[in-house]
Amino acid sequence: EEQLVESGGVVVQPGGSLRLSCAASGFSFDDYTMHWVRQVPEKGLEWVSLISGDGTSSYYADSVKGRFTISRDNSKNSLYLQMNSLRVEDTALYFCAKDSHQANMDVWGQGTTVTV
Amino acid sequence: EIVMTQSPLSLAVTPGEPASISCRSSQSLLHSNGYNYLDWFLQKPGQSPQLLLYLRSNRASGVSDRFTGSGSGTVFTLKISRVEAEDVGVYYCMQSLQTPRTFGQGTKVEIK
């Protein structure tokens, strides 16, 4: 079974830093693009970032560009989101999600909560 | 950035009746390869989002054939042929043609 498990969400002061992790299992991790998507409580979904399977390409939402860095360690089947210069508006539930060869975001984790 | 607009924002449906959600994009999602890069997700209460349809009309694994996607270019529709209690939640469309990926505001579906 394909599974994603996020961790690392905590309460942090504005201006602080945090690293989120996403542990993948049940699929060939390095074959797939991975995403971070966030959701403010009781609000909609906001795409944050994506990284290619080999880690050479990454993209960011304007709202986080220059502050957040997505990375992956394919030897550990893990995805990361380094979050710096955190703002109150970064408070959200953060999900990781994987693409398949055909579809976008076909598997999602349960999310980890960041409170700034 | 492509702006996605859904309507209605909420919908109350009688079990067994059909339901329809509209999604419009500010730019065409039709790629030169002939595919419309439009996906639909459902977020059930207290759960993570789940993929329903990808590339406009392809059902994700395990998704009921009661869910159908249609449209092309900038106007798309998700139809549920006969709503069941398990279909309640918030439905989102998302464009996957370009980055940044962008979602619609969401449509909350409730049972009457």
GROMACS .gro file of C-alpha atoms in nm:
model
  228
    1GLU     CA    1   0.000   0.000   0.000
    2GLU     CA    2   0.130   0.344  -0.097
    3GLN     CA    3   0.160   0.559   0.213
    4LEU     CA    4   0.284   0.904   0.311
    5VAL     CA    5   0.338   1.015   0.670
    6GLU     CA    6   0.419   1.376   0.754
    7SER     CA    7   0.590   1.494   1.070
    8GLY     CA    8   0.763   1.796   1.218
    9GLY     CA    9   0.475   2.034   1.265
   10VAL     CA   10   0.500   2.240   1.586
   11VAL     CA   11   0.426   2.581   1.732
   12VAL     CA   12   0.694   2.834   1.633
   13GLN     CA   13   0.743   3.208   1.675
   14PRO     CA   14   0.716   3.445   1.377
   15GLY     CA   15   1.054   3.468   1.208
   16GLY     CA   16   1.144   3.119   1.317
   17SER     CA   17   1.237   2.811   1.117
   18LEU     CA   18   1.105   2.459   1.089
   19ARG     CA   19   1.163   2.148   0.879
   20LEU     CA   20   0.878   1.922   0.782
   21SER     CA   21   0.934   1.562   0.677
   22CYS     CA   22   0.729   1.319   0.475
   23ALA     CA   23   0.812   0.948   0.490
   24ALA     CA   24   0.706   0.745   0.188
   25SER     CA   25   0.647   0.373   0.164
   26GLY     CA   26   0.489   0.119  -0.069
   27PHE     CA   27   0.612   0.265  -0.397
   28SER     CA   28   0.929   0.347  -0.585
   29PHE     CA   29   0.984   0.689  -0.432
   30ASP     CA   30   1.241   0.824  -0.676
   31ASP     CA   31   1.011   0.763  -0.974
   32TYR     CA   32   0.763   1.032  -0.876
   33THR     CA   33   0.724   1.405  -0.839
   34MET     CA   34   0.622   1.507  -0.489
   35HIS     CA   35   0.426   1.806  -0.362
   36TRP     CA   36   0.357   2.004  -0.048
   37VAL     CA   37   0.006   2.145  -0.017
   38ARG     CA   38  -0.129   2.341   0.279
   39GLN     CA   39  -0.470   2.418   0.422
   40VAL     CA   40  -0.560   2.691   0.665
   41PRO     CA   41  -0.819   2.550   0.908
   42GLU     CA   42  -1.168   2.556   0.758
   43LYS     CA   43  -1.027   2.708   0.438
   44GLY     CA   44  -0.928   2.580   0.096
   45LEU     CA   45  -0.619   2.409  -0.042
   46GLU     CA   46  -0.307   2.601  -0.141
   47TRP     CA   47  -0.028   2.438  -0.339
   48VAL     CA   48   0.313   2.519  -0.188
   49SER     CA   49   0.587   2.344  -0.382
   50LEU     CA   50   0.686   2.048  -0.595
   51ILE     CA   51   1.007   1.859  -0.665
   52SER     CA   52   1.088   1.620  -0.946
   53GLY     CA   53   1.168   1.255  -0.882
   54ASP     CA   54   1.542   1.302  -0.918
   55GLY     CA   55   1.535   1.621  -0.716
   56THR     CA   56   1.681   1.840  -0.989
   57SER     CA   57   1.375   2.056  -1.048
   58SER     CA   58   1.161   2.239  -0.795
   59TYR     CA   59   0.893   2.506  -0.803
   60TYR     CA   60   0.729   2.725  -0.541
   61ALA     CA   61   0.420   2.932  -0.482
   62ASP     CA   62   0.497   3.304  -0.479
   63SER     CA   63   0.379   3.319  -0.117
   64VAL     CA   64   0.670   3.102  -0.001
   65LYS     CA   65   0.937   3.164  -0.264
   66GLY     CA   66   1.268   3.262  -0.108
   67ARG     CA   67   1.160   3.140   0.236
   68PHE     CA   68   1.078   2.770   0.187
   69THR     CA   69   1.299   2.502   0.031
   70ILE     CA   70   1.176   2.164  -0.085
   71SER     CA   71   1.418   1.871  -0.097
   72ARG     CA   72   1.420   1.495  -0.100
   73ASP     CA   73   1.648   1.211   0.001
   74ASN     CA   74   1.566   0.921  -0.228
   75SER     CA   75   1.794   0.688  -0.033
   76LYS     CA   76   1.568   0.745   0.269
   77ASN     CA   77   1.237   0.766   0.078
   78SER     CA   78   1.182   1.103   0.237
   79LEU     CA   79   1.057   1.446   0.133
   80TYR     CA   80   1.132   1.764   0.324
   81LEU     CA   81   1.017   2.124   0.348
   82GLN     CA   82   1.257   2.368   0.511
   83MET     CA   83   1.055   2.667   0.625
   84ASN     CA   84   1.239   2.987   0.719
   85SER     CA   85   1.124   3.338   0.813
   86LEU     CA   86   0.789   3.198   0.914
   87ARG     CA   87   0.489   3.428   0.919
   88VAL     CA   88   0.155   3.408   1.098
   89GLU     CA   89  -0.007   3.344   0.760
   90ASP     CA   90   0.198   3.023   0.721
   91THR     CA   91  -0.015   2.865   0.995
   92ALA     CA   92  -0.180   2.565   0.829
   93LEU     CA   93  -0.208   2.190   0.798
   94TYR     CA   94   0.067   2.079   0.561
   95PHE     CA   95   0.014   1.775   0.339
   96CYS     CA   96   0.261   1.594   0.121
   97ALA     CA   97   0.128   1.426  -0.192
   98LYS     CA   98   0.273   1.218  -0.473
   99ASP     CA   99   0.208   1.219  -0.845
  100SER     CA  100   0.170   0.902  -1.046
  101HIS     CA  101   0.287   0.864  -1.405
  102GLN     CA  102  -0.057   0.973  -1.520
  103ALA     CA  103  -0.223   1.163  -1.241
  104ASN     CA  104  -0.144   1.443  -1.005
  105MET     CA  105  -0.155   1.401  -0.629
  106ASP     CA  106  -0.296   1.050  -0.631
  107VAL     CA  107  -0.181   0.977  -0.275
  108TRP     CA  108  -0.187   1.218   0.021
  109GLY     CA  109  -0.057   1.201   0.374
  110GLN     CA  110  -0.263   1.282   0.680
  111GLY     CA  111  -0.096   1.621   0.728
  112THR     CA  112   0.111   1.790   0.999
  113THR     CA  113   0.009   2.115   1.168
  114VAL     CA  114   0.229   2.423   1.171
  115THR     CA  115   0.128   2.709   1.400
  116VAL     CA  116   0.315   3.040   1.378
  117GLU     CA  117  -0.113   3.227  -1.240
  118ILE     CA  118  -0.426   3.044  -1.354
  119VAL     CA  119  -0.727   3.133  -1.142
  120MET     CA  120  -0.981   2.858  -1.080
  121THR     CA  121  -1.341   2.948  -0.996
  122GLN     CA  122  -1.596   2.696  -0.873
  123SER     CA  123  -1.973   2.723  -0.845
  124PRO     CA  124  -2.177   2.679  -0.647
  125LEU     CA  125  -1.979   2.708  -0.323
  126SER     CA  126  -2.229   2.491  -0.143
  127LEU     CA  127  -2.485   2.236  -0.248
  128ALA     CA  128  -2.747   2.038  -0.057
  129VAL     CA  129  -2.863   1.726  -0.237
  130THR     CA  130  -3.131   1.465  -0.173
  131PRO     CA  131  -2.986   1.111  -0.169
  132GLY     CA  132  -3.033   0.944  -0.505
  133GLU     CA  133  -3.055   1.276  -0.689
  134PRO     CA  134  -2.785   1.406  -0.924
  135ALA     CA  135  -2.545   1.689  -0.846
  136SER     CA  136  -2.327   1.907  -1.063
  137ILE     CA  137  -2.030   2.133  -0.983
  138SER     CA  138  -1.881   2.381  -1.227
  139CYS     CA  139  -1.517   2.484  -1.249
  140ARG     CA  140  -1.382   2.761  -1.470
  141SER     CA  141  -1.022   2.850  -1.539
  142SER     CA  142  -0.880   3.188  -1.635
  143GLN     CA  143  -0.673   3.023  -1.911
  144SER     CA  144  -0.732   2.722  -2.129
  145LEU     CA  145  -0.624   2.394  -1.973
  146LEU     CA  146  -0.619   2.217  -2.308
  147HIS     CA  147  -0.265   2.109  -2.388
  148SER     CA  148  -0.140   2.056  -2.742
  149ASN     CA  149  -0.136   1.683  -2.665
  150GLY     CA  150  -0.515   1.691  -2.650
  151TYR     CA  151  -0.550   1.648  -2.275
  152ASN     CA  152  -0.723   1.892  -2.043
  153TYR     CA  153  -0.510   1.929  -1.732
  154LEU     CA  154  -0.795   1.950  -1.485
  155ASP     CA  155  -0.827   1.731  -1.176
  156TRP     CA  156  -1.099   1.687  -0.915
  157PHE     CA  157  -1.047   1.608  -0.547
  158LEU     CA  158  -1.283   1.531  -0.262
  159GLN     CA  159  -1.202   1.609   0.097
  160LYS     CA  160  -1.437   1.418   0.324
  161PRO     CA  161  -1.493   1.555   0.676
  162GLY     CA  162  -1.185   1.510   0.891
  163GLN     CA  163  -0.985   1.347   0.611
  164SER     CA  164  -0.710   1.437   0.369
  165PRO     CA  165  -0.808   1.522   0.013
  166GLN     CA  166  -0.841   1.228  -0.225
  167LEU     CA  167  -0.807   1.228  -0.602
  168LEU     CA  168  -1.134   1.161  -0.783
  169LEU     CA  169  -1.069   1.243  -1.149
  170TYR     CA  170  -0.754   1.336  -1.341
  171LEU     CA  171  -0.705   1.481  -1.687
  172ARG     CA  172  -1.066   1.598  -1.680
  173SER     CA  173  -1.245   1.264  -1.687
  174ASN     CA  174  -1.026   0.972  -1.582
  175ARG     CA  175  -1.137   0.814  -1.256
  176ALA     CA  176  -0.875   0.745  -0.995
  177SER     CA  177  -0.842   0.393  -0.862
  178GLY     CA  178  -1.150   0.285  -0.667
  179VAL     CA  179  -1.364   0.583  -0.764
  180SER     CA  180  -1.727   0.506  -0.838
  181ASP     CA  181  -1.858   0.540  -1.192
  182ARG     CA  182  -2.123   0.771  -1.046
  183PHE     CA  183  -1.858   1.044  -1.083
  184THR     CA  184  -1.812   1.189  -1.431
  185GLY     CA  185  -1.598   1.475  -1.553
  186SER     CA  186  -1.659   1.677  -1.868
  187GLY     CA  187  -1.572   2.004  -2.040
  188SER     CA  188  -1.276   2.144  -2.225
  189GLY     CA  189  -1.063   2.455  -2.240
  190THR     CA  190  -1.182   2.678  -1.960
  191VAL     CA  191  -1.516   2.530  -1.852
  192PHE     CA  192  -1.548   2.198  -1.671
  193THR     CA  193  -1.815   2.006  -1.482
  194LEU     CA  194  -1.813   1.732  -1.222
  195LYS     CA  195  -2.136   1.533  -1.215
  196ILE     CA  196  -2.248   1.286  -0.953
  197SER     CA  197  -2.523   1.073  -1.104
  198ARG     CA  198  -2.686   0.965  -0.777
  199VAL     CA  199  -2.559   1.125  -0.460
  200GLU     CA  200  -2.497   0.896  -0.166
  201ALA     CA  201  -2.429   0.982   0.200
  202GLU     CA  202  -2.061   0.892   0.156
  203ASP     CA  203  -2.022   1.167  -0.107
  204VAL     CA  204  -2.046   1.451   0.146
  205GLY     CA  205  -1.745   1.677   0.176
  206VAL     CA  206  -1.571   1.955  -0.011
  207TYR     CA  207  -1.492   1.912  -0.379
  208TYR     CA  208  -1.198   2.097  -0.534
  209CYS     CA  209  -1.091   2.137  -0.893
  210MET     CA  210  -0.722   2.195  -0.963
  211GLN     CA  211  -0.532   2.284  -1.276
  212SER     CA  212  -0.217   2.082  -1.338
  213LEU     CA  213  -0.118   2.246  -1.666
  214GLN     CA  214   0.144   2.471  -1.512
  215THR     CA  215   0.302   2.585  -1.189
  216PRO     CA  216   0.188   2.719  -0.960
  217ARG     CA  217  -0.079   2.454  -0.934
  218THR     CA  218  -0.401   2.630  -0.836
  219PHE     CA  219  -0.719   2.505  -0.675
  220GLY     CA  220  -1.074   2.628  -0.689
  221GLN     CA  221  -1.229   2.761  -0.369
  222GLY     CA  222  -1.408   2.435  -0.302
  223THR     CA  223  -1.773   2.329  -0.316
  224LYS     CA  224  -1.926   2.190   0.001
  225VAL     CA  225  -2.174   1.910  -0.069
  226GLU     CA  226  -2.423   1.817   0.202
  227ILE     CA  227  -2.711   1.577   0.218
  228LYS     CA  228  -3.063   1.713   0.262
   0.00000   0.00000   0.00000
